[in-house]
């Protein structure tokens, strides 16, 4: 339904190529793009089959997946894939539901206010025969193939919210059994209805990360049949899918007491600065809320918000949160700057700007002239000092940012204690009063461009984000060492007239 139409629909190789191209255009799938369920009797059936009374299975018997195609014509168009056992009916269909741009003030039952849709009905269900249905408020399709006929007399049954009389219906003149049709295609050498090795591998690339992310997810238990009610209804929220109704599951470890996950957001002090700590998800929510609060305050005060974001993998959860949940964030008044950048082209995976674009920028409405990537590539070469990229960025910063003071700077901390691209062994005094400098990393790619402490410490607010058990030893060391930043550069973050807040999740804080 979504692949590019081939020039020759009879050319099976071209059809397969176009399907392969579509698979390559799908956005990655993760656990936020799927919900799963399991019918209530499944566990008992599995235990009886395996003859193991204590066996517990997390195998889903229902799944709904929200997918998107990364192409301009499908921008903002959700693709919902649903399959399951023990539902209220056995039916198969592909449905295209169009947005309705008509508003009916009084009579909501007029044809213009009914759903506009095209349904490819595979069989079973209320209709009981394969058909293509086009709602009458769209258009009347012409019968152009002798193997198809228009249905003019039929029992008026309900099909996906409309009576069958509300559709133009076409069905095959001769209905064929599915496997018989496939066997005839084998003899005819028609490959377009079969999966090639390339397509199979491309499909695995799409689905394997999703399956891995769902390995330990508990499926929602549903009774089966009509008793399911609205338990399996789903809600689309941005690029996430959720069950419409919440079900609270109390695990055995929570009965009679609080579980370890019951801790709320905790505030305190770390290295004489404010600290916020919580489980990672709650902490990211708090950081995103604090960032929006700072943005709104800055816009109310001066009409603009200058935000500097760091690279690395730590901020990805924050980017995701901002993109999908903070629709009122004042992006149109926000100028976005880079804390640091690797000296690679911006189109490469290692580029911090590429990561920022993929996980945040393309999902929010920020004017392109408010985005300020670091100029690491000038004169067709990367981070050559004579090209003056660092000075160019510093001049741009001085020109646009009042007093060269960012409203908000987001930093991460590496396992070695580095922050931005300021690494152990570097001498901050070497940069003098420069706000931007070329630096060297011990890891590839070695060349970097980074804000200096002179720029970072002018900020009104600095957030240091530390997440994961792997950072626990570092957090312990940072809590003990004094104000020497040679070994741990992050200690050099000391806003002169601003506020520093450490956001440390429980894994990093408690181990």
Short mmCIF file of C-alpha atoms in Angstrom, two decimals:
data_model
loop_
_atom_site.label_atom_id
_atom_site.label_comp_id
_atom_site.label_asym_id
_atom_site.label_seq_id
_atom_site.Cartn_x
_atom_site.Cartn_y
_atom_site.Cartn_z
CA UNK A 1 0.00 0.00 0.00
CA UNK A 2 2.83 2.43 0.71
CA UNK A 3 5.53 1.36 -1.73
CA UNK A 4 6.27 3.40 -4.85
CA UNK A 5 4.16 2.11 -7.73
CA UNK A 6 6.29 0.26 -10.28
CA UNK A 7 6.28 1.44 -13.89
CA UNK A 8 5.18 -2.08 -14.83
CA UNK A 9 3.01 -3.78 -12.20
CA UNK A 10 3.56 -7.11 -13.94
CA UNK A 11 7.32 -6.90 -13.41
CA UNK A 12 7.78 -8.95 -10.24
CA UNK A 13 11.45 -7.95 -9.85
CA UNK A 14 10.55 -4.25 -9.88
CA UNK A 15 7.80 -4.87 -7.33
CA UNK A 16 10.27 -6.62 -5.02
CA UNK A 17 12.81 -3.79 -5.46
CA UNK A 18 10.20 -1.21 -4.51
CA UNK A 19 9.18 -3.25 -1.46
CA UNK A 20 12.83 -3.48 -0.44
CA UNK A 21 13.24 0.28 -0.88
CA UNK A 22 10.22 0.85 1.36
CA UNK A 23 11.61 -1.39 4.10
CA UNK A 24 14.78 0.70 4.04
CA UNK A 25 12.70 3.87 4.48
CA UNK A 26 10.92 2.72 7.64
CA UNK A 27 11.78 4.56 10.84
CA UNK A 28 13.34 2.32 13.52
CA UNK A 29 10.95 0.50 15.85
CA UNK A 30 11.41 0.38 19.63
CA UNK A 31 9.33 -0.58 22.65
CA UNK A 32 7.43 2.73 22.50
CA UNK A 33 6.10 1.77 19.07
CA UNK A 34 4.35 -1.44 20.20
CA UNK A 35 1.88 -2.80 22.74
CA UNK A 36 1.38 -6.52 23.37
CA UNK A 37 -1.24 -8.71 25.02
CA UNK A 38 -1.89 -12.34 25.90
CA UNK A 39 -5.28 -14.04 26.18
CA UNK A 40 -6.10 -15.23 29.67
CA UNK A 41 -6.20 -18.98 29.02
CA UNK A 42 -2.87 -19.06 27.18
CA UNK A 43 -0.72 -19.76 30.26
CA UNK A 44 -2.86 -22.75 31.23
CA UNK A 45 -2.76 -24.11 27.69
CA UNK A 46 1.04 -23.82 27.54
CA UNK A 47 1.47 -25.48 30.95
CA UNK A 48 -0.76 -28.38 29.88
CA UNK A 49 1.07 -28.79 26.57
CA UNK A 50 4.52 -28.75 28.22
CA UNK A 51 3.31 -30.63 31.31
CA UNK A 52 4.94 -27.96 33.50
CA UNK A 53 2.61 -26.40 36.05
CA UNK A 54 5.06 -23.67 37.06
CA UNK A 55 5.95 -22.54 33.52
CA UNK A 56 5.37 -18.83 32.82
CA UNK A 57 5.33 -17.50 29.28
CA UNK A 58 5.59 -13.88 28.13
CA UNK A 59 4.72 -14.84 24.54
CA UNK A 60 2.26 -12.26 23.15
CA UNK A 61 -0.91 -13.42 21.44
CA UNK A 62 -1.80 -9.85 20.46
CA UNK A 63 0.33 -7.00 19.17
CA UNK A 64 -0.24 -3.52 17.78
CA UNK A 65 2.70 -1.71 16.19
CA UNK A 66 2.91 1.94 15.12
CA UNK A 67 5.20 2.42 12.12
CA UNK A 68 6.21 5.44 10.02
CA UNK A 69 7.80 5.79 6.60
CA UNK A 70 10.64 8.32 6.39
CA UNK A 71 9.45 9.90 3.14
CA UNK A 72 7.99 13.36 2.52
CA UNK A 73 4.67 12.08 1.14
CA UNK A 74 4.07 10.03 4.31
CA UNK A 75 5.13 12.74 6.76
CA UNK A 76 2.88 12.45 9.82
CA UNK A 77 0.96 9.45 8.44
CA UNK A 78 0.76 6.63 11.02
CA UNK A 79 0.76 3.00 9.90
CA UNK A 80 -0.94 0.74 12.42
CA UNK A 81 -0.26 -3.00 12.20
CA UNK A 82 -2.47 -5.21 14.39
CA UNK A 83 -2.70 -8.96 14.76
CA UNK A 84 -4.02 -11.22 17.48
CA UNK A 85 -5.77 -14.38 18.59
CA UNK A 86 -8.98 -14.72 20.61
CA UNK A 87 -10.41 -11.40 19.43
CA UNK A 88 -14.11 -10.77 18.86
CA UNK A 89 -14.01 -11.89 15.21
CA UNK A 90 -11.81 -13.53 12.63
CA UNK A 91 -11.19 -11.00 9.88
CA UNK A 92 -8.38 -9.71 7.69
CA UNK A 93 -8.18 -6.32 5.99
CA UNK A 94 -5.99 -3.38 5.04
CA UNK A 95 -7.66 -0.04 5.65
CA UNK A 96 -6.77 3.48 4.52
CA UNK A 97 -8.56 6.03 6.71
CA UNK A 98 -8.52 9.62 5.44
CA UNK A 99 -8.71 12.75 7.56
CA UNK A 100 -12.13 14.35 7.34
CA UNK A 101 -12.00 18.07 6.52
CA UNK A 102 -15.79 18.49 6.70
CA UNK A 103 -17.52 19.63 9.89
CA UNK A 104 -21.24 18.92 10.11
CA UNK A 105 -22.95 21.37 12.42
CA UNK A 106 -26.30 19.63 12.91
CA UNK A 107 -26.74 16.36 11.05
CA UNK A 108 -23.77 14.16 11.86
CA UNK A 109 -25.26 11.24 9.93
CA UNK A 110 -24.90 12.86 6.51
CA UNK A 111 -22.59 11.10 4.11
CA UNK A 112 -19.96 13.87 4.33
CA UNK A 113 -19.48 13.36 8.07
CA UNK A 114 -19.01 9.62 7.91
CA UNK A 115 -15.54 8.02 7.82
CA UNK A 116 -13.70 8.36 4.50
CA UNK A 117 -11.91 5.11 3.83
CA UNK A 118 -10.75 2.48 1.38
CA UNK A 119 -10.81 -1.09 2.66
CA UNK A 120 -9.09 -4.07 1.08
CA UNK A 121 -11.13 -6.86 2.65
CA UNK A 122 -9.40 -10.25 2.57
CA UNK A 123 -12.32 -12.30 3.84
CA UNK A 124 -14.16 -13.74 6.85
CA UNK A 125 -15.74 -11.25 9.25
CA UNK A 126 -19.19 -9.80 8.60
CA UNK A 127 -18.78 -9.47 4.82
CA UNK A 128 -17.71 -13.10 4.29
CA UNK A 129 -16.08 -12.52 0.88
CA UNK A 130 -13.00 -10.68 -0.43
CA UNK A 131 -13.69 -7.18 -1.72
CA UNK A 132 -12.42 -3.65 -2.22
CA UNK A 133 -14.69 -1.11 -0.53
CA UNK A 134 -14.57 2.65 -1.16
CA UNK A 135 -16.78 4.87 1.01
CA UNK A 136 -19.25 6.84 -1.10
CA UNK A 137 -18.03 10.18 0.28
CA UNK A 138 -14.66 9.63 -1.46
CA UNK A 139 -15.18 8.67 -5.11
CA UNK A 140 -16.78 6.00 -7.28
CA UNK A 141 -14.17 3.60 -8.65
CA UNK A 142 -14.57 2.24 -12.15
CA UNK A 143 -14.42 -1.48 -12.87
CA UNK A 144 -11.51 -1.75 -15.32
CA UNK A 145 -10.66 -5.43 -14.95
CA UNK A 146 -12.85 -8.22 -16.29
CA UNK A 147 -11.91 -10.35 -13.31
CA UNK A 148 -13.73 -7.92 -10.98
CA UNK A 149 -17.38 -6.95 -10.69
CA UNK A 150 -19.38 -4.36 -8.75
CA UNK A 151 -21.63 -5.62 -5.98
CA UNK A 152 -25.04 -3.96 -6.18
CA UNK A 153 -27.11 -6.34 -4.07
CA UNK A 154 -25.88 -7.56 -0.72
CA UNK A 155 -26.93 -7.92 2.88
CA UNK A 156 -26.48 -4.60 4.63
CA UNK A 157 -23.86 -5.41 7.27
CA UNK A 158 -21.54 -3.15 9.23
CA UNK A 159 -17.94 -2.92 7.97
CA UNK A 160 -15.52 -0.79 10.02
CA UNK A 161 -18.01 1.81 11.15
CA UNK A 162 -20.10 2.02 7.98
CA UNK A 163 -22.94 -0.03 6.57
CA UNK A 164 -22.01 -1.91 3.41
CA UNK A 165 -24.55 0.26 1.56
CA UNK A 166 -22.33 3.28 2.33
CA UNK A 167 -19.57 1.77 0.17
CA UNK A 168 -18.93 1.15 -3.48
CA UNK A 169 -18.04 -2.54 -3.38
CA UNK A 170 -16.06 -4.58 -5.89
CA UNK A 171 -15.31 -8.29 -5.59
CA UNK A 172 -13.55 -10.87 -7.80
CA UNK A 173 -15.81 -12.55 -10.36
CA UNK A 174 -14.24 -15.86 -9.41
CA UNK A 175 -13.05 -16.34 -5.85
CA UNK A 176 -9.90 -18.43 -5.53
CA UNK A 177 -8.52 -20.30 -2.55
CA UNK A 178 -5.36 -18.56 -1.28
CA UNK A 179 -2.95 -21.49 -1.47
CA UNK A 180 -4.23 -22.54 -4.88
CA UNK A 181 -3.50 -19.02 -6.11
CA UNK A 182 0.04 -19.09 -4.70
CA UNK A 183 0.76 -22.47 -6.29
CA UNK A 184 -0.37 -21.15 -9.68
CA UNK A 185 2.02 -18.20 -9.23
CA UNK A 186 4.87 -20.63 -8.61
CA UNK A 187 4.18 -22.39 -11.90
CA UNK A 188 3.85 -19.03 -13.69
CA UNK A 189 7.14 -17.76 -12.22
CA UNK A 190 5.50 -14.70 -10.60
CA UNK A 191 7.74 -13.76 -7.67
CA UNK A 192 6.03 -10.60 -6.42
CA UNK A 193 3.83 -12.53 -3.96
CA UNK A 194 6.84 -14.24 -2.37
CA UNK A 195 9.56 -12.88 -0.11
CA UNK A 196 13.07 -12.72 -1.53
CA UNK A 197 16.16 -13.31 0.61
CA UNK A 198 17.00 -9.58 0.44
CA UNK A 199 13.52 -8.62 1.57
CA UNK A 200 13.60 -11.16 4.39
CA UNK A 201 16.92 -9.81 5.69
CA UNK A 202 15.65 -6.22 5.42
CA UNK A 203 12.56 -7.24 7.37
CA UNK A 204 14.74 -8.71 10.11
CA UNK A 205 16.68 -5.44 10.31
CA UNK A 206 13.38 -3.64 10.97
CA UNK A 207 11.77 -6.08 13.40
CA UNK A 208 14.67 -7.57 15.39
CA UNK A 209 15.38 -4.41 17.48
CA UNK A 210 11.68 -4.22 18.38
CA UNK A 211 11.54 -7.88 19.41
CA UNK A 212 14.68 -7.42 21.51
CA UNK A 213 13.20 -4.38 23.27
CA UNK A 214 10.05 -6.35 24.16
CA UNK A 215 11.85 -9.42 25.56
CA UNK A 216 11.05 -8.64 29.19
CA UNK A 217 7.77 -6.78 28.62
CA UNK A 218 4.70 -8.20 30.36
CA UNK A 219 1.80 -8.55 27.91
CA UNK A 220 -1.60 -7.20 28.89
CA UNK A 221 -3.91 -10.07 29.86
CA UNK A 222 -7.27 -10.05 28.05
CA UNK A 223 -10.20 -12.50 28.50
CA UNK A 224 -10.80 -13.17 24.80
CA UNK A 225 -13.76 -12.69 22.45
CA UNK A 226 -16.38 -10.02 23.00
CA UNK A 227 -15.39 -9.81 26.68
CA UNK A 228 -12.26 -7.92 25.61
CA UNK A 229 -14.37 -4.78 25.38
CA UNK A 230 -12.04 -1.79 25.05
CA UNK A 231 -9.06 -3.47 26.76
CA UNK A 232 -7.11 -3.69 23.49
CA UNK A 233 -8.00 -0.23 22.16
CA UNK A 234 -4.89 1.81 21.43
CA UNK A 235 -4.02 5.50 21.56
CA UNK A 236 -1.51 7.15 19.23
CA UNK A 237 0.55 9.88 20.90
CA UNK A 238 3.05 11.43 18.53
CA UNK A 239 5.20 8.53 17.39
CA UNK A 240 4.26 6.41 20.43
CA UNK A 241 1.46 3.88 20.85
CA UNK A 242 -0.25 3.15 24.17
CA UNK A 243 -3.23 1.18 25.36
CA UNK A 244 -6.15 3.60 25.74
CA UNK A 245 -7.06 2.37 29.20
CA UNK A 246 -4.52 1.97 31.97
CA UNK A 247 -4.25 -1.31 33.84
CA UNK A 248 -2.42 -1.28 37.17
CA UNK A 249 -0.48 -4.50 37.78
CA UNK A 250 0.63 -5.20 41.34
CA UNK A 251 3.52 -7.63 41.41
CA UNK A 252 4.02 -10.15 44.22
CA UNK A 253 7.00 -8.17 45.52
CA UNK A 254 4.77 -5.14 46.02
CA UNK A 255 2.05 -6.82 48.08
CA UNK A 256 2.24 -5.66 51.69
CA UNK A 257 4.91 -3.05 51.09
CA UNK A 258 6.55 -0.65 48.69
CA UNK A 259 8.71 -1.87 45.86
CA UNK A 260 12.14 -0.41 45.21
CA UNK A 261 10.66 1.36 42.19
CA UNK A 262 8.36 3.30 44.48
CA UNK A 263 10.95 6.01 45.19
CA UNK A 264 9.87 9.46 44.10
CA UNK A 265 12.03 12.26 42.72
CA UNK A 266 14.61 13.20 45.36
CA UNK A 267 16.31 16.57 45.74
CA UNK A 268 19.53 17.25 47.59
CA UNK A 269 23.11 18.46 47.20
CA UNK A 270 26.06 17.07 45.23
CA UNK A 271 29.44 18.80 45.34
CA UNK A 272 27.77 21.83 46.96
CA UNK A 273 25.36 22.22 44.04
CA UNK A 274 21.71 21.28 43.69
CA UNK A 275 20.96 17.66 42.77
CA UNK A 276 17.84 15.95 41.42
CA UNK A 277 17.73 12.16 41.56
CA UNK A 278 15.10 9.61 40.52
CA UNK A 279 14.68 6.54 38.37
CA UNK A 280 15.82 7.38 34.86
CA UNK A 281 12.38 7.87 33.31
CA UNK A 282 11.08 10.14 36.07
CA UNK A 283 14.35 12.07 36.11
CA UNK A 284 14.23 12.72 32.36
CA UNK A 285 10.64 13.93 32.78
CA UNK A 286 11.80 16.34 35.50
CA UNK A 287 14.72 17.61 33.42
CA UNK A 288 12.47 18.19 30.40
CA UNK A 289 9.97 20.07 32.58
CA UNK A 290 12.75 22.19 34.11
CA UNK A 291 14.09 22.97 30.65
CA UNK A 292 10.67 24.07 29.41
CA UNK A 293 10.18 26.20 32.52
CA UNK A 294 13.52 27.92 31.85
CA UNK A 295 12.59 28.40 28.19
CA UNK A 296 9.23 29.99 28.97
CA UNK A 297 10.81 32.30 31.57
CA UNK A 298 13.50 33.43 29.11
CA UNK A 299 10.97 34.06 26.33
CA UNK A 300 8.72 36.02 28.69
CA UNK A 301 11.71 38.09 29.79
CA UNK A 302 13.47 38.77 26.51
CA UNK A 303 11.60 37.04 23.69
CA UNK A 304 14.29 34.42 23.06
CA UNK A 305 15.74 31.26 24.64
CA UNK A 306 19.34 30.21 23.95
CA UNK A 307 19.88 26.49 24.56
CA UNK A 308 23.18 24.61 24.18
CA UNK A 309 22.98 20.81 23.90
CA UNK A 310 25.72 18.26 24.39
CA UNK A 311 26.46 15.19 22.28
CA UNK A 312 26.73 11.54 23.25
CA UNK A 313 24.07 8.94 23.96
CA UNK A 314 22.97 10.17 27.41
CA UNK A 315 20.62 12.97 26.20
CA UNK A 316 18.70 10.73 23.74
CA UNK A 317 15.94 9.95 26.26
CA UNK A 318 15.59 13.70 26.91
CA UNK A 319 15.36 14.46 23.18
CA UNK A 320 12.69 11.79 22.87
CA UNK A 321 10.75 13.27 25.78
CA UNK A 322 10.90 16.82 24.39
CA UNK A 323 9.84 15.71 20.91
CA UNK A 324 6.88 13.57 21.95
CA UNK A 325 5.50 15.18 25.09
CA UNK A 326 6.37 18.90 25.19
CA UNK A 327 4.17 20.24 22.41
CA UNK A 328 3.96 23.69 24.05
CA UNK A 329 7.75 24.13 24.21
CA UNK A 330 8.54 27.58 22.67
CA UNK A 331 10.63 26.19 19.79
CA UNK A 332 9.86 29.14 17.52
CA UNK A 333 11.65 31.43 20.01
CA UNK A 334 14.49 29.00 20.77
CA UNK A 335 18.02 29.24 19.37
CA UNK A 336 19.76 25.89 19.54
CA UNK A 337 23.55 25.68 19.91
CA UNK A 338 26.03 22.82 20.14
CA UNK A 339 28.16 22.21 23.24
CA UNK A 340 30.61 20.09 21.25
CA UNK A 341 31.02 18.32 17.94
CA UNK A 342 33.12 15.56 16.47
CA UNK A 343 35.17 16.57 13.44
CA UNK A 344 33.21 14.49 10.95
CA UNK A 345 30.70 15.48 8.25
CA UNK A 346 27.26 16.26 9.68
CA UNK A 347 25.69 13.46 7.64
CA UNK A 348 27.72 10.75 9.41
CA UNK A 349 26.39 8.70 12.32
CA UNK A 350 29.24 9.87 14.59
CA UNK A 351 28.21 13.52 14.23
CA UNK A 352 26.54 15.01 17.30
CA UNK A 353 24.48 17.23 15.03
CA UNK A 354 23.29 14.20 13.05
CA UNK A 355 22.13 12.57 16.30
CA UNK A 356 20.42 15.79 17.37
CA UNK A 357 18.66 16.05 14.02
CA UNK A 358 17.51 12.42 13.98
CA UNK A 359 16.18 12.38 17.54
CA UNK A 360 14.91 15.94 18.06
CA UNK A 361 15.17 18.58 15.34
CA UNK A 362 13.19 16.78 12.65
CA UNK A 363 10.34 16.22 15.12
CA UNK A 364 9.86 19.80 16.38
CA UNK A 365 8.90 23.07 14.71
CA UNK A 366 12.08 25.10 15.20
CA UNK A 367 13.00 27.64 12.48
CA UNK A 368 16.03 26.45 10.53
CA UNK A 369 17.75 29.84 11.01
CA UNK A 370 17.56 29.30 14.79
CA UNK A 371 19.77 26.19 14.54
CA UNK A 372 23.50 26.73 14.96
CA UNK A 373 25.64 23.66 14.19
CA UNK A 374 29.37 23.92 14.82
CA UNK A 375 31.31 24.69 11.59
CA UNK A 376 33.66 21.70 11.70
CA UNK A 377 33.82 21.42 7.91
CA UNK A 378 35.18 24.44 6.04
CA UNK A 379 36.99 24.65 2.71
CA UNK A 380 36.22 20.96 2.15
CA UNK A 381 38.32 19.90 5.15
CA UNK A 382 37.65 19.10 8.80
CA UNK A 383 38.73 21.15 11.85
CA UNK A 384 41.80 22.80 10.36
CA UNK A 385 42.83 25.60 12.72
CA UNK A 386 43.75 27.97 9.88
CA UNK A 387 40.13 27.81 8.64
CA UNK A 388 39.00 29.55 11.83
CA UNK A 389 35.91 27.44 12.51
CA UNK A 390 36.13 27.86 16.29
CA UNK A 391 36.49 31.64 15.99
CA UNK A 392 33.61 31.74 13.50
CA UNK A 393 31.32 29.98 15.99
CA UNK A 394 32.49 32.23 18.82
CA UNK A 395 31.74 35.35 16.76
CA UNK A 396 28.26 34.03 15.96
CA UNK A 397 27.69 33.34 19.65
CA UNK A 398 28.85 36.82 20.67
CA UNK A 399 26.63 38.39 18.04
CA UNK A 400 23.39 36.59 18.92
CA UNK A 401 23.64 35.67 22.61
CA UNK A 402 23.36 38.57 25.05
CA UNK A 403 26.59 38.74 27.05
CA UNK A 404 27.56 35.38 25.52
CA UNK A 405 25.48 33.88 28.32
CA UNK A 406 23.33 30.90 27.37
CA UNK A 407 20.04 30.56 29.21
CA UNK A 408 20.49 26.78 29.55
CA UNK A 409 23.41 24.42 28.90
CA UNK A 410 22.96 20.65 28.96
CA UNK A 411 26.09 18.62 29.68
CA UNK A 412 26.87 14.95 30.04
CA UNK A 413 29.77 13.27 31.83
CA UNK A 414 31.97 10.57 30.32
CA UNK A 415 33.31 7.57 32.22
CA UNK A 416 36.66 9.36 32.46
CA UNK A 417 35.10 12.50 33.92
CA UNK A 418 35.19 14.57 30.72
CA UNK A 419 32.39 16.93 29.84
CA UNK A 420 31.64 18.64 26.54
CA UNK A 421 34.82 17.72 24.60
CA UNK A 422 37.11 18.79 27.43
CA UNK A 423 39.12 15.71 28.37
CA UNK A 424 41.45 14.70 31.23
CA UNK A 425 44.91 16.16 30.74
CA UNK A 426 43.68 19.23 28.88
CA UNK A 427 44.66 22.60 30.33
CA UNK A 428 41.70 25.02 30.46
CA UNK A 429 44.13 27.93 30.77
CA UNK A 430 45.43 27.13 27.28
CA UNK A 431 42.16 28.42 25.84
CA UNK A 432 42.39 31.75 27.68
CA UNK A 433 39.14 33.69 27.32
CA UNK A 434 38.15 31.88 24.11
CA UNK A 435 34.60 30.57 24.16
CA UNK A 436 35.14 27.87 21.50
CA UNK A 437 38.23 25.75 20.88
CA UNK A 438 39.53 22.76 18.94
CA UNK A 439 40.35 19.88 21.30
CA UNK A 440 41.74 16.34 21.19
CA UNK A 441 39.91 13.22 22.36
CA UNK A 442 41.67 9.99 23.39
CA UNK A 443 38.96 8.11 21.47
CA UNK A 444 38.25 8.24 17.75
CA UNK A 445 37.45 10.53 16.09
CA UNK A 446 40.20 12.38 17.93
CA UNK A 447 39.54 15.92 16.70
CA UNK A 448 36.71 17.84 18.35
CA UNK A 449 35.28 21.34 18.58
CA UNK A 450 33.96 22.36 21.98
CA UNK A 451 32.67 25.17 24.12
CA UNK A 452 35.26 26.03 26.77
CA UNK A 453 34.67 26.51 30.48
CA UNK A 454 34.69 30.26 29.78
CA UNK A 455 31.52 29.81 27.71
CA UNK A 456 29.89 27.14 29.89
CA UNK A 457 30.41 29.04 33.14
CA UNK A 458 28.77 32.18 31.76
CA UNK A 459 25.45 30.31 31.45
CA UNK A 460 22.48 31.21 33.61
CA UNK A 461 21.71 27.55 34.18
CA UNK A 462 23.73 24.37 33.63
CA UNK A 463 22.32 20.84 33.86
CA UNK A 464 24.74 17.92 34.30
CA UNK A 465 23.03 14.67 33.30
CA UNK A 466 24.50 11.41 34.67
CA UNK A 467 22.74 8.09 34.02
CA UNK A 468 23.38 4.37 34.32
CA UNK A 469 25.07 1.90 36.68
CA UNK A 470 28.28 2.28 34.68
CA UNK A 471 28.63 5.84 36.04
CA UNK A 472 28.27 4.84 39.72
CA UNK A 473 32.02 4.56 40.37
CA UNK A 474 32.58 7.95 38.73
CA UNK A 475 29.83 9.55 40.84
CA UNK A 476 31.42 8.07 43.97
CA UNK A 477 34.84 9.50 43.03
CA UNK A 478 33.38 12.91 42.15
CA UNK A 479 31.67 13.07 45.54
CA UNK A 480 35.07 12.68 47.25
CA UNK A 481 37.58 14.67 45.21
CA UNK A 482 38.30 18.32 45.79
CA UNK A 483 38.20 21.14 43.28
CA UNK A 484 40.97 19.89 41.02
CA UNK A 485 39.78 19.45 37.49
CA UNK A 486 42.94 17.97 35.94
CA UNK A 487 41.76 14.39 36.41
CA UNK A 488 38.03 15.08 36.21
CA UNK A 489 37.35 18.03 33.88
CA UNK A 490 33.67 18.10 34.83
CA UNK A 491 34.71 19.62 38.17
CA UNK A 492 35.56 22.76 36.18
CA UNK A 493 31.84 23.43 35.60
CA UNK A 494 31.18 26.33 37.99
CA UNK A 495 28.71 28.91 36.66
CA UNK A 496 29.90 32.33 37.80
CA UNK A 497 26.47 33.93 38.09
CA UNK A 498 24.27 30.98 37.25
CA UNK A 499 22.93 27.79 38.78
CA UNK A 500 24.35 24.28 38.41
CA UNK A 501 22.01 21.31 38.88
CA UNK A 502 23.17 17.68 38.80
CA UNK A 503 20.57 15.25 37.43
CA UNK A 504 21.77 11.82 38.60
CA UNK A 505 19.55 8.75 38.25
CA UNK A 506 19.38 6.14 41.02
CA UNK A 507 21.47 3.65 39.05
CA UNK A 508 24.36 6.11 38.86
CA UNK A 509 23.88 7.42 42.40
CA UNK A 510 23.25 4.16 44.26
CA UNK A 511 24.77 1.56 41.95
#
